[in-house]
Coordinates of C-alpha atoms and ligand atoms in Angstrom, one line a residue:
Chain V
M1 CA 85.9 102.0 87.8
R2 CA 86.2 105.6 88.0
S3 CA 86.0 105.8 91.9
F4 CA 88.3 102.8 92.0
K5 CA 90.9 104.6 89.9
A6 CA 90.5 107.7 92.0
Y7 CA 90.8 106.0 95.2
F8 CA 93.7 104.0 94.3
K9 CA 95.7 106.9 93.4
K10 CA 94.5 108.6 96.6
E11 CA 95.6 105.7 98.6
I12 CA 99.1 105.8 97.3
L13 CA 99.3 109.5 97.8
E14 CA 98.1 109.1 101.4
S15 CA 100.5 106.2 102.0
V16 CA 103.5 108.1 100.7
R17 CA 102.7 111.5 102.6
G18 CA 101.4 109.8 105.8
N19 CA 104.4 107.4 105.8
K20 CA 102.5 104.1 105.8
Y21 CA 104.6 102.5 103.5
L22 CA 107.4 103.3 105.6
I23 CA 105.7 101.8 108.7
L24 CA 104.5 98.7 106.9
F25 CA 108.0 98.3 105.6
V26 CA 109.6 98.2 108.9
G27 CA 106.7 96.1 110.3
T28 CA 107.6 93.4 107.9
I29 CA 110.8 93.5 106.3
F30 CA 112.8 94.8 109.3
W31 CA 112.1 91.7 111.0
A32 CA 113.4 89.6 108.3
L33 CA 116.7 91.3 108.4
L34 CA 117.0 91.5 112.4
D35 CA 115.6 88.1 113.4
P36 CA 118.7 86.0 111.8
L37 CA 121.1 88.7 113.2
V38 CA 120.0 88.6 116.6
L39 CA 119.7 84.7 116.8
K40 CA 123.0 84.5 115.4
L41 CA 124.7 87.1 117.7
L42 CA 122.9 86.9 121.0
P43 CA 124.5 83.5 121.9
L44 CA 127.8 85.0 121.0
L45 CA 127.1 87.9 123.1
L46 CA 125.6 86.1 126.0
K47 CA 128.0 83.1 126.1
N48 CA 129.8 84.5 129.1
Y49 CA 126.7 85.0 131.0
L50 CA 124.6 82.0 130.3
P51 CA 124.9 78.6 132.0
A52 CA 126.2 76.2 129.6
D53 CA 122.8 74.0 128.9
L54 CA 121.3 77.4 127.7
T55 CA 124.0 78.1 125.1
V56 CA 123.5 74.8 123.6
L57 CA 119.7 75.7 123.2
F58 CA 121.0 78.8 121.1
S59 CA 123.4 77.1 119.2
T60 CA 121.0 74.3 117.9
F61 CA 119.5 76.9 115.5
N62 CA 119.7 75.7 112.0
R63 CA 118.4 77.3 109.0
D64 CA 114.8 75.7 109.5
T65 CA 114.3 76.7 113.1
A66 CA 115.7 80.2 112.3
F67 CA 112.9 80.5 109.6
Q68 CA 110.2 79.5 112.0
T69 CA 111.3 82.0 114.5
F70 CA 111.0 84.6 111.9
L71 CA 107.5 83.5 110.8
K72 CA 106.3 83.7 114.6
D73 CA 107.9 87.2 115.1
L74 CA 106.4 88.5 111.6
F75 CA 102.9 87.1 112.9
Q76 CA 103.0 88.7 116.2
I77 CA 104.6 92.0 115.5
G78 CA 103.3 92.4 111.8
T79 CA 99.9 91.8 112.8
I80 CA 100.0 94.7 115.4
I81 CA 101.4 97.2 113.1
I82 CA 99.1 96.2 110.2
A83 CA 96.0 96.4 112.4
L84 CA 97.0 99.6 113.9
T85 CA 98.2 101.5 110.8
L86 CA 95.1 100.5 108.9
M87 CA 92.3 100.4 111.2
G88 CA 91.0 103.7 110.3
L89 CA 90.7 102.7 106.6
L90 CA 86.9 103.3 106.3
S91 CA 86.1 104.5 109.7
N92 CA 88.1 107.6 109.7
E93 CA 86.8 108.4 106.2
V94 CA 83.3 108.6 107.6
S95 CA 83.8 110.1 111.0
L96 CA 86.1 112.8 109.7
K97 CA 83.5 113.5 106.9
K98 CA 86.1 113.0 104.2
L99 CA 83.5 111.3 102.0
V100 CA 81.1 114.3 101.7
F101 CA 82.6 115.8 98.5
P102 CA 83.4 112.4 96.9
Y103 CA 80.0 111.1 97.6
S104 CA 78.1 114.3 96.5
R105 CA 79.9 114.0 93.3
G106 CA 78.6 110.5 92.8
A107 CA 81.7 108.5 94.0
N108 CA 80.7 104.5 94.0
P109 CA 81.2 103.2 97.4
A110 CA 82.2 99.6 95.8
G111 CA 84.9 101.3 93.9
V112 CA 86.4 103.1 97.3
V113 CA 86.1 99.8 99.1
L114 CA 87.9 97.8 96.5
A115 CA 90.3 100.2 95.9
K116 CA 91.5 100.5 99.5
Y117 CA 91.4 96.7 99.7
I118 CA 93.3 96.0 96.7
H119 CA 95.8 98.5 97.4
Y120 CA 96.8 97.6 100.9
T121 CA 96.6 93.7 99.9
V122 CA 98.9 94.4 97.2
T123 CA 101.0 96.6 99.2
I124 CA 101.2 93.9 102.1
S125 CA 101.7 91.0 99.9
L126 CA 104.7 92.6 98.3
F127 CA 106.4 93.5 101.5
I128 CA 105.8 89.9 102.7
L129 CA 107.4 88.5 99.5
I130 CA 110.4 90.8 99.8
A131 CA 110.6 90.0 103.7
F132 CA 110.6 86.3 102.9
L133 CA 113.3 86.5 100.3
T134 CA 115.4 88.7 102.4
N135 CA 115.0 86.6 105.3
Y136 CA 115.8 83.2 103.3
F137 CA 119.0 85.0 101.8
Y138 CA 120.3 86.1 105.5
I139 CA 119.7 82.6 106.9
N140 CA 121.6 80.8 104.0
R141 CA 124.3 83.3 105.1
L142 CA 124.2 82.8 108.7
F143 CA 123.1 79.3 109.4
T144 CA 123.7 75.8 108.2
G145 CA 121.6 72.5 108.3
G146 CA 117.9 71.9 107.8
M147 CA 116.0 71.7 104.5
L148 CA 115.0 75.1 103.9
S149 CA 115.0 76.1 100.1
I150 CA 113.8 79.0 98.0
E151 CA 110.7 76.8 97.0
I152 CA 109.8 76.4 100.5
A153 CA 110.2 79.8 101.7
L154 CA 108.0 81.1 98.5
K155 CA 105.4 78.6 99.5
S156 CA 105.1 79.7 102.9
S157 CA 105.0 83.5 102.1
L158 CA 102.2 82.7 99.7
L159 CA 100.3 81.3 103.0
Y160 CA 101.0 84.4 104.8
I161 CA 99.9 86.5 101.9
L162 CA 96.4 84.9 102.0
Y163 CA 96.4 85.0 105.6
Y164 CA 97.1 88.9 105.8
S165 CA 94.6 89.2 102.8
V166 CA 91.9 87.5 105.1
L167 CA 93.0 89.7 108.1
L168 CA 92.7 92.8 105.9
S169 CA 89.2 91.9 104.9
I170 CA 88.3 91.6 108.5
L171 CA 89.7 94.8 109.4
L172 CA 88.1 96.6 106.4
C173 CA 84.7 95.2 107.5
L174 CA 85.1 96.2 111.1
S175 CA 86.3 99.5 110.1
S176 CA 83.2 100.1 108.1
L177 CA 81.0 99.1 111.2
F178 CA 82.6 101.1 114.1
K179 CA 82.9 105.0 114.2
R180 CA 86.1 104.5 115.9
G181 CA 89.0 102.9 114.2
L182 CA 90.7 101.8 117.5
I183 CA 87.9 99.2 118.1
A184 CA 88.2 97.5 114.9
G185 CA 92.1 97.3 115.4
I186 CA 92.1 95.8 118.6
T187 CA 89.2 93.2 117.7
V188 CA 91.4 92.1 114.7
L189 CA 94.3 91.9 117.0
V190 CA 92.3 89.7 119.7
L191 CA 90.8 87.7 116.9
G192 CA 94.4 87.0 115.2
Y193 CA 95.9 86.0 118.4
T194 CA 93.0 83.8 119.8
L195 CA 92.3 81.8 116.6
S196 CA 95.9 80.9 116.8
I197 CA 95.2 78.8 119.9
F198 CA 92.9 76.5 117.7
N199 CA 95.8 75.2 116.0
Q200 CA 96.4 72.8 118.8
F201 CA 93.1 71.1 117.8
K202 CA 93.3 68.7 115.0
V203 CA 89.7 68.6 114.3
V204 CA 88.8 72.2 113.7
R205 CA 92.0 74.1 112.8
A206 CA 91.8 73.3 109.0
Y207 CA 88.4 75.4 109.0
L208 CA 90.1 78.4 110.4
P209 CA 92.5 81.3 108.7
N210 CA 95.1 80.7 111.1
Y211 CA 95.9 77.1 109.9
L212 CA 97.5 78.9 107.2
L213 CA 100.2 80.2 109.5
F214 CA 100.5 76.6 111.0
K215 CA 101.1 75.0 107.6
A216 CA 103.2 77.7 106.5
A217 CA 106.0 76.9 109.5
D218 CA 105.3 73.2 108.6
I219 CA 108.7 72.9 106.5
G220 CA 108.7 69.9 104.4
H221 CA 105.0 69.6 104.1
I222 CA 103.5 73.3 103.4
F223 CA 101.4 72.4 100.8
D224 CA 99.1 69.4 101.5
N225 CA 95.5 68.4 101.0
S226 CA 94.8 69.5 104.7
L227 CA 94.9 73.1 103.3
I228 CA 91.9 72.8 100.9
P229 CA 89.2 73.6 103.1
T230 CA 91.4 76.4 104.7
V231 CA 92.0 78.1 101.5
I232 CA 88.5 77.7 100.3
I233 CA 87.1 79.2 103.4
S234 CA 89.6 82.2 103.5
F235 CA 88.6 83.3 99.8
C236 CA 84.9 82.8 101.1
I237 CA 85.6 85.2 104.2
I238 CA 87.3 87.7 101.8
I239 CA 84.6 87.9 99.5
L240 CA 81.7 87.9 102.0
L241 CA 83.3 90.6 104.1
I242 CA 84.1 92.8 101.0
F243 CA 80.8 92.4 99.8
F244 CA 79.4 93.3 103.3
S245 CA 81.6 96.5 103.4
I246 CA 80.3 97.7 100.2
L247 CA 76.7 97.2 101.3
R248 CA 77.6 99.1 104.4
M249 CA 79.3 102.1 102.8
K250 CA 76.4 102.2 100.5
K251 CA 73.9 102.8 103.4
I252 CA 76.2 104.9 105.7
D253 CA 75.3 108.5 106.4
V254 CA 78.5 110.3 105.5
A255 CA 77.6 113.9 106.5
Chain O
M1 CA 63.6 121.0 89.3
I2 CA 63.4 120.0 93.0
K3 CA 60.1 118.6 94.5
V4 CA 60.0 117.7 98.1
V5 CA 56.9 116.1 99.8
N6 CA 56.6 115.6 103.5
L7 CA 60.2 114.9 104.1
K8 CA 61.0 113.7 107.6
K9 CA 64.2 113.2 109.5
S10 CA 65.0 112.1 113.1
Y11 CA 68.2 111.8 114.8
G12 CA 67.1 109.3 117.5
R13 CA 64.4 111.1 119.5
L14 CA 65.0 114.5 118.1
E15 CA 62.9 115.3 115.0
A16 CA 64.9 117.4 113.0
L17 CA 62.6 117.6 109.9
K18 CA 58.8 117.5 110.7
S19 CA 57.3 116.5 107.4
I20 CA 58.6 119.5 105.0
S21 CA 57.4 120.2 101.5
F22 CA 58.4 122.8 99.0
E23 CA 59.4 123.1 95.4
V24 CA 62.3 124.8 93.5
E25 CA 61.8 125.9 89.9
K26 CA 64.5 125.4 87.4
G27 CA 67.0 128.4 86.8
S28 CA 65.9 129.9 90.1
V29 CA 67.5 130.9 93.3
F30 CA 65.9 129.3 96.5
G31 CA 66.6 131.2 99.8
F32 CA 66.6 128.7 102.6
I33 CA 66.6 130.8 105.8
G34 CA 66.1 129.8 109.5
R35 CA 67.7 130.0 112.9
N36 CA 70.6 127.8 114.2
G37 CA 69.3 124.3 114.3
A38 CA 66.2 125.0 112.1
G39 CA 67.0 122.0 109.9
K40 CA 68.7 123.7 106.8
T41 CA 71.9 121.6 106.8
T42 CA 69.8 118.4 107.6
T43 CA 67.7 119.2 104.7
M44 CA 70.7 119.7 102.2
N45 CA 72.5 116.8 103.2
I46 CA 69.6 114.5 102.4
L47 CA 68.8 116.5 99.1
T48 CA 72.5 115.7 98.1
G49 CA 72.3 112.1 99.1
L50 CA 74.5 112.2 101.9
I51 CA 72.2 111.1 104.7
K52 CA 69.1 108.9 104.9
F53 CA 65.7 110.1 105.7
N54 CA 62.7 108.6 107.4
G55 CA 59.9 109.4 105.3
G56 CA 58.5 111.4 102.3
K57 CA 59.6 111.6 98.8
I58 CA 62.0 113.7 96.9
F59 CA 62.0 114.4 93.0
I60 CA 64.7 116.0 91.1
K61 CA 64.3 116.6 87.4
G62 CA 61.1 114.7 87.6
K63 CA 62.6 111.5 89.0
D64 CA 62.4 109.7 92.2
F65 CA 65.5 110.8 93.8
L66 CA 66.0 107.5 95.9
K67 CA 65.7 105.1 92.8
N68 CA 68.0 107.2 90.3
K69 CA 70.5 108.5 93.2
Q70 CA 73.8 107.6 91.5
E71 CA 72.7 109.4 88.4
L72 CA 70.9 112.4 89.8
V73 CA 73.9 113.2 91.9
R74 CA 76.0 113.7 88.9
S75 CA 74.3 116.9 87.9
I76 CA 74.5 118.3 91.5
G77 CA 77.1 120.5 93.3
Y78 CA 77.4 120.8 97.0
L79 CA 79.3 123.5 99.0
P80 CA 78.8 122.0 102.6
E81 CA 78.7 124.1 105.8
T82 CA 82.3 122.9 106.8
P83 CA 84.1 121.3 104.0
T84 CA 86.7 118.8 104.6
F85 CA 89.4 117.6 102.3
Y86 CA 92.3 115.3 102.4
N87 CA 94.8 117.8 104.1
Y88 CA 97.8 116.0 102.6
M89 CA 96.8 117.0 99.0
N90 CA 97.3 120.1 97.6
T91 CA 94.5 122.0 95.5
Y92 CA 95.4 120.9 92.1
E93 CA 95.6 117.1 93.5
Y94 CA 92.1 117.3 95.2
L95 CA 90.3 119.0 92.1
N96 CA 92.1 116.1 90.0
F97 CA 90.8 113.5 92.6
I98 CA 87.2 114.6 92.2
A99 CA 87.5 115.1 88.5
R100 CA 88.4 111.5 88.4
I101 CA 85.4 110.4 90.4
I102 CA 83.2 112.6 88.2
G103 CA 84.8 111.2 85.1
C104 CA 85.7 114.2 83.2
N105 CA 88.4 113.6 80.5
L106 CA 92.0 114.9 81.5
K107 CA 92.7 117.4 79.1
K108 CA 89.1 119.1 79.8
T109 CA 90.0 118.7 83.6
R110 CA 93.3 120.8 83.2
K111 CA 91.5 123.7 81.5
S112 CA 88.7 123.8 84.1
V113 CA 90.7 123.4 87.0
G114 CA 92.9 126.4 85.9
K115 CA 89.6 128.5 85.4
L116 CA 88.0 127.2 88.7
L117 CA 90.9 128.3 90.6
E118 CA 91.0 131.6 89.0
M119 CA 87.3 132.3 89.6
V120 CA 87.7 131.6 93.3
K121 CA 91.1 133.3 93.6
L122 CA 93.2 130.3 94.5
T123 CA 95.6 130.1 91.7
K124 CA 98.6 131.5 93.7
Q125 CA 97.9 129.0 96.6
G126 CA 97.2 125.9 94.4
K127 CA 100.4 124.2 95.2
R128 CA 100.2 124.2 98.9
R129 CA 98.8 121.6 101.1
I130 CA 95.4 122.2 101.9
G131 CA 95.9 121.3 105.8
G132 CA 97.6 124.7 105.9
Y133 CA 94.5 126.6 104.4
S134 CA 92.5 129.1 106.4
R135 CA 88.7 128.6 106.8
G136 CA 88.2 131.3 104.1
M137 CA 90.5 129.5 101.6
K138 CA 88.9 126.2 102.4
Q139 CA 85.5 127.7 101.5
R140 CA 86.7 128.9 98.2
L141 CA 88.2 125.7 97.4
A142 CA 84.9 124.0 98.3
L143 CA 83.2 126.2 95.9
A144 CA 85.6 125.2 93.2
V145 CA 84.7 121.7 94.0
A146 CA 80.9 122.1 93.9
F147 CA 81.5 123.8 90.5
M148 CA 83.3 121.1 89.0
N149 CA 81.7 119.9 85.6
S150 CA 79.2 122.6 85.6
P151 CA 76.3 121.0 87.8
E152 CA 72.8 121.9 86.9
I153 CA 71.8 122.3 90.4
L154 CA 74.0 123.9 93.1
F155 CA 73.5 123.6 96.9
L156 CA 75.3 126.2 98.7
D157 CA 75.0 126.1 102.6
E158 CA 76.0 129.2 104.1
P159 CA 78.7 129.8 101.2
A160 CA 79.8 133.3 102.5
S161 CA 80.2 132.4 106.2
A162 CA 83.9 132.3 106.0
L163 CA 84.6 134.9 103.4
D164 CA 85.9 138.4 103.7
P165 CA 83.9 141.5 102.6
E166 CA 85.1 141.3 98.9
G167 CA 84.6 137.8 98.9
R168 CA 81.2 137.8 100.0
V169 CA 80.3 140.5 97.3
E170 CA 82.1 138.4 94.7
M171 CA 79.8 135.1 95.9
L172 CA 76.7 137.5 95.2
E173 CA 78.1 138.7 91.7
L174 CA 78.7 134.9 91.1
I175 CA 75.3 133.6 92.2
E176 CA 73.6 136.4 90.0
G177 CA 76.0 135.4 87.2
L178 CA 74.7 131.7 87.5
K179 CA 70.9 132.7 87.4
D180 CA 71.5 133.7 83.8
D181 CA 73.1 130.4 82.9
K182 CA 69.9 128.7 84.2
I183 CA 71.5 127.1 87.0
T184 CA 69.0 126.3 89.9
I185 CA 70.7 127.1 93.1
F186 CA 69.5 126.1 96.6
L187 CA 70.9 128.8 99.2
S188 CA 71.0 128.7 102.9
T189 CA 72.3 131.8 104.5
H190 CA 72.1 133.8 107.7
I191 CA 72.5 137.1 105.8
L192 CA 69.3 138.3 104.9
N193 CA 70.4 141.2 102.9
D194 CA 72.2 138.9 100.6
A195 CA 69.1 136.6 100.3
E196 CA 66.8 139.7 99.5
R197 CA 69.4 140.8 96.9
V198 CA 69.7 137.4 94.8
C199 CA 66.8 135.0 95.7
D200 CA 63.6 134.3 93.6
K201 CA 61.9 132.4 96.4
I202 CA 62.1 132.4 100.0
C203 CA 61.4 129.7 102.5
I204 CA 61.7 130.0 106.0
I205 CA 62.3 127.0 108.2
D206 CA 62.0 126.8 112.0
E207 CA 62.4 124.0 114.2
G208 CA 62.0 121.6 111.3
K209 CA 58.9 123.2 110.1
I210 CA 58.5 125.3 107.0
L211 CA 56.7 128.6 108.2
L212 CA 56.3 130.1 104.7
T213 CA 57.5 129.6 100.8
K214 CA 56.7 132.7 98.7
N215 CA 58.3 134.4 96.0
L216 CA 60.0 137.5 97.0
S217 CA 58.0 139.8 95.1
Q218 CA 54.8 138.2 96.6
L219 CA 56.4 138.5 100.2
Y220 CA 56.6 142.2 99.7
E221 CA 53.2 142.4 98.5
T222 CA 51.8 140.4 101.7
Y223 CA 53.8 141.7 104.3
I224 CA 54.3 145.3 103.0
Q225 CA 53.1 147.1 105.6
P226 CA 55.5 149.5 107.2
I227 CA 57.2 149.6 110.5
F228 CA 57.1 152.9 112.6
D229 CA 60.4 153.7 114.3
V230 CA 60.0 156.2 117.1
E231 CA 62.8 157.6 119.3
F232 CA 62.1 159.1 122.6
E233 CA 64.0 161.7 124.7
E234 CA 63.9 159.4 127.6
D235 CA 63.6 155.6 128.4
P236 CA 60.0 154.9 127.1
E237 CA 59.4 151.8 129.2
D238 CA 56.0 153.0 130.6
E239 CA 55.0 154.4 127.3
V240 CA 55.7 151.1 125.7
N241 CA 53.5 149.2 128.0
L242 CA 50.8 151.8 127.4
L243 CA 51.1 151.2 123.6
K244 CA 51.0 147.5 123.9
K245 CA 47.7 147.8 124.9
F246 CA 46.2 148.9 122.0
S247 CA 44.4 146.2 119.8
W248 CA 45.6 147.6 116.4
I249 CA 49.4 147.3 117.5
E250 CA 50.7 143.8 117.1
S251 CA 54.2 144.0 118.9
I252 CA 56.9 146.5 119.8
K253 CA 60.5 145.9 119.5
E254 CA 62.6 148.1 121.9
N255 CA 66.1 149.0 121.6
G256 CA 67.0 151.5 124.3
R257 CA 65.4 154.8 123.7
R258 CA 64.4 153.6 120.1
I259 CA 61.3 151.4 119.5
S260 CA 59.8 149.7 116.4
I261 CA 56.0 149.3 116.2
Y262 CA 54.4 146.7 114.1
V263 CA 50.8 146.9 113.3
K264 CA 48.0 145.1 112.2
D265 CA 46.0 147.5 110.5
I266 CA 47.8 150.1 108.6
D267 CA 45.6 152.5 107.5
Y268 CA 43.9 152.8 110.9
A269 CA 47.4 152.9 112.4
K270 CA 48.7 155.7 110.2
K271 CA 46.0 158.2 111.4
E272 CA 45.9 157.0 115.4
I273 CA 49.8 156.5 116.0
L274 CA 50.8 160.1 115.7
K275 CA 47.8 161.2 117.9
E276 CA 48.5 158.5 120.6
L277 CA 52.3 159.4 120.5
S278 CA 51.4 162.8 121.1
K279 CA 49.5 162.2 124.1
L280 CA 52.6 160.8 125.7
D281 CA 54.6 162.2 128.8
N282 CA 58.0 161.4 126.8
N283 CA 59.0 164.0 123.9
I284 CA 59.7 162.2 120.6
T285 CA 63.1 163.2 118.9
S286 CA 62.5 161.1 115.7
Y287 CA 59.6 159.6 114.0
R288 CA 60.0 157.4 110.5
T289 CA 58.2 154.8 108.9
R290 CA 59.9 152.3 106.9
K291 CA 59.2 149.2 104.6
S292 CA 59.8 146.1 106.2
T293 CA 62.8 144.1 105.0
L294 CA 63.3 140.4 104.8
E295 CA 64.8 140.7 108.1
D296 CA 61.6 141.9 109.8
I297 CA 59.6 139.5 108.2
F298 CA 61.9 136.8 109.3
I299 CA 62.0 137.9 112.7
R300 CA 58.3 138.3 113.0
M301 CA 57.7 134.7 111.5
V302 CA 60.0 132.8 113.6
S303 CA 59.0 134.6 117.0
K304 CA 55.7 132.8 116.8
N305 CA 53.7 135.7 115.7
E306 CA 52.0 133.7 113.0
I307 CA 49.3 136.6 112.8
I308 CA 50.9 139.4 110.5
Ligands
LIG1 N1 74.3 114.2 113.3 C1 73.4 114.6 114.2 N2 73.2 113.8 115.2 C2 72.2 114.4 116.1 N3 71.4 115.6 115.7 C3 71.9 116.3 114.7 C4 72.8 115.9 113.8 N4 73.0 116.9 112.8 C5 71.9 117.7 113.2 N5 71.4 117.5 114.3 C6 70.2 118.1 115.0 O1 69.2 118.6 114.1 C7 68.7 119.8 114.1 C8 68.8 120.5 112.7 O2 70.2 120.7 112.6 P1 71.0 121.4 111.2 O3 72.5 121.2 111.3 O4 70.0 120.9 110.2 O5 70.5 122.9 111.6 P2 70.9 124.2 110.6 O6 69.6 125.0 110.2 O7 71.8 123.8 109.6 O8 71.6 125.4 111.6 P3 72.9 126.2 111.5 O9 72.4 127.6 110.9 O10 73.4 126.3 112.8 O11 73.8 125.7 110.6 C9 69.5 120.5 115.1 O12 68.7 120.4 116.4 C10 70.6 119.7 115.5 O13 71.2 119.4 116.8
LIG2 MG1 73.6 124.4 109.0

């Protein structure tokens, strides 16, 4: 608990002074603002340059499709930003020998790992929640039609939060395994994008975390029974990988 | 206080520690000396629980170190060779961070942080970010970290390597002061004069093997024999070759026109050396005998002259 508190405060200080909050903020909330605006303005700007049938395509955006576009962009760009900002979570501490003093004064690896995981999960969850609400608000202003409601937006954001919690646990674990954070970051990106391909296969998709993203965009039936295995598996992955990271940080040479 | 038995450590193929054993008594200063790459830092990293080892046993305060690591580490302070901090923090923030890890109560911490900074002379720079500190300032801060919560055992890896002359003297005085407080100190240093001044026991390590562990007083008794320093008028190359042939001369260290003669049989040498020197074809400008210092002993030990 001592190490947990010490490291939780340290992560806050590090995120403030290293502008990590700002970067994560831009990575999530910025898109929530920009996406609806672009969707609304682009057809207007390009009206004179586009063939008529394409203009039709743009103007068919209603609140639902605008929301789905935001979800897609958040996944594609948010994942890159989160992976690259947080890839050195544990590997930097080890390779830059930052743990020599804390470990030599009895820091508990479990506290260190949990503090990092919980701090960034809470941060990202909060940003995602704000992003979804902002996006919902903007879409309501700019678009009409569709069945999007605040309840749907919140449900959808919960699935995103769970998805990024899984992603973060994978990142944490890889970061404890590799000396270089970049390897962890790129592995997570490749994993995140390729697993999405499986959303086309009905048989397997419910057993992979990326199904959470699929359901988040399934406006109208976001929460249904098909999510049960996905949610259970997601929590299992998180617990398992955190446990593994703690073991690894207990065994690792820090000097 | 610390007992090490047949400790082994390899980095891949390289055997950094080849089964070393020694013991450190409570309240003593243990001087750990050896050339670059001898294995000093490796040993200290193992004894502070920062890296794993491949064989052997370690006991600290009579307890098996591997089994009670988390508990034992709490009574240990470590000043590493190249200390690293979170550079975006200032000194107060870092010390508070460490205090939280140790679990000191906050009121006590505030007082002790002030005192520690005074001790290492960083009070004025306390509000500056550590990233902008000089090497010596970082070493001072590292000392403050090692001292937090008054540990029973202190590991100091070349604590004065980045300090100014004044700082070095202060460090020695500090170590002498700690001895009175019954704190056990494990000190690695290249400054043998310093080791001579503060250590109770000396341990010489070379290429991962321990060449000798002895109390300083014993060391002088055993290796007390004098060294003969002779200075010639001209470069004494031929003369050195001539002298080297004598069986009672162990080795000769040359330094321009000056040579230092190490002997095996002192009583015999005292009688013979002047006789032999006077026969030489090179005038002698000075002749002096002196007691061996730790430095002489060290150099003789590690230059593979095991017969002293
Ligand atoms: N992380 C490492 N990986 C591989 N080899 C290492 C590592 N750390 C140390 N060594 C090797 O182990 C041996 C002992 O190194 P160590 O740092 O203990 O020496 P030292 O006595 O502290 O030297 P110095 O006086 O230069 O500080 C050296 O040959 C060194 O190259
Ligand atoms: Mg060293």
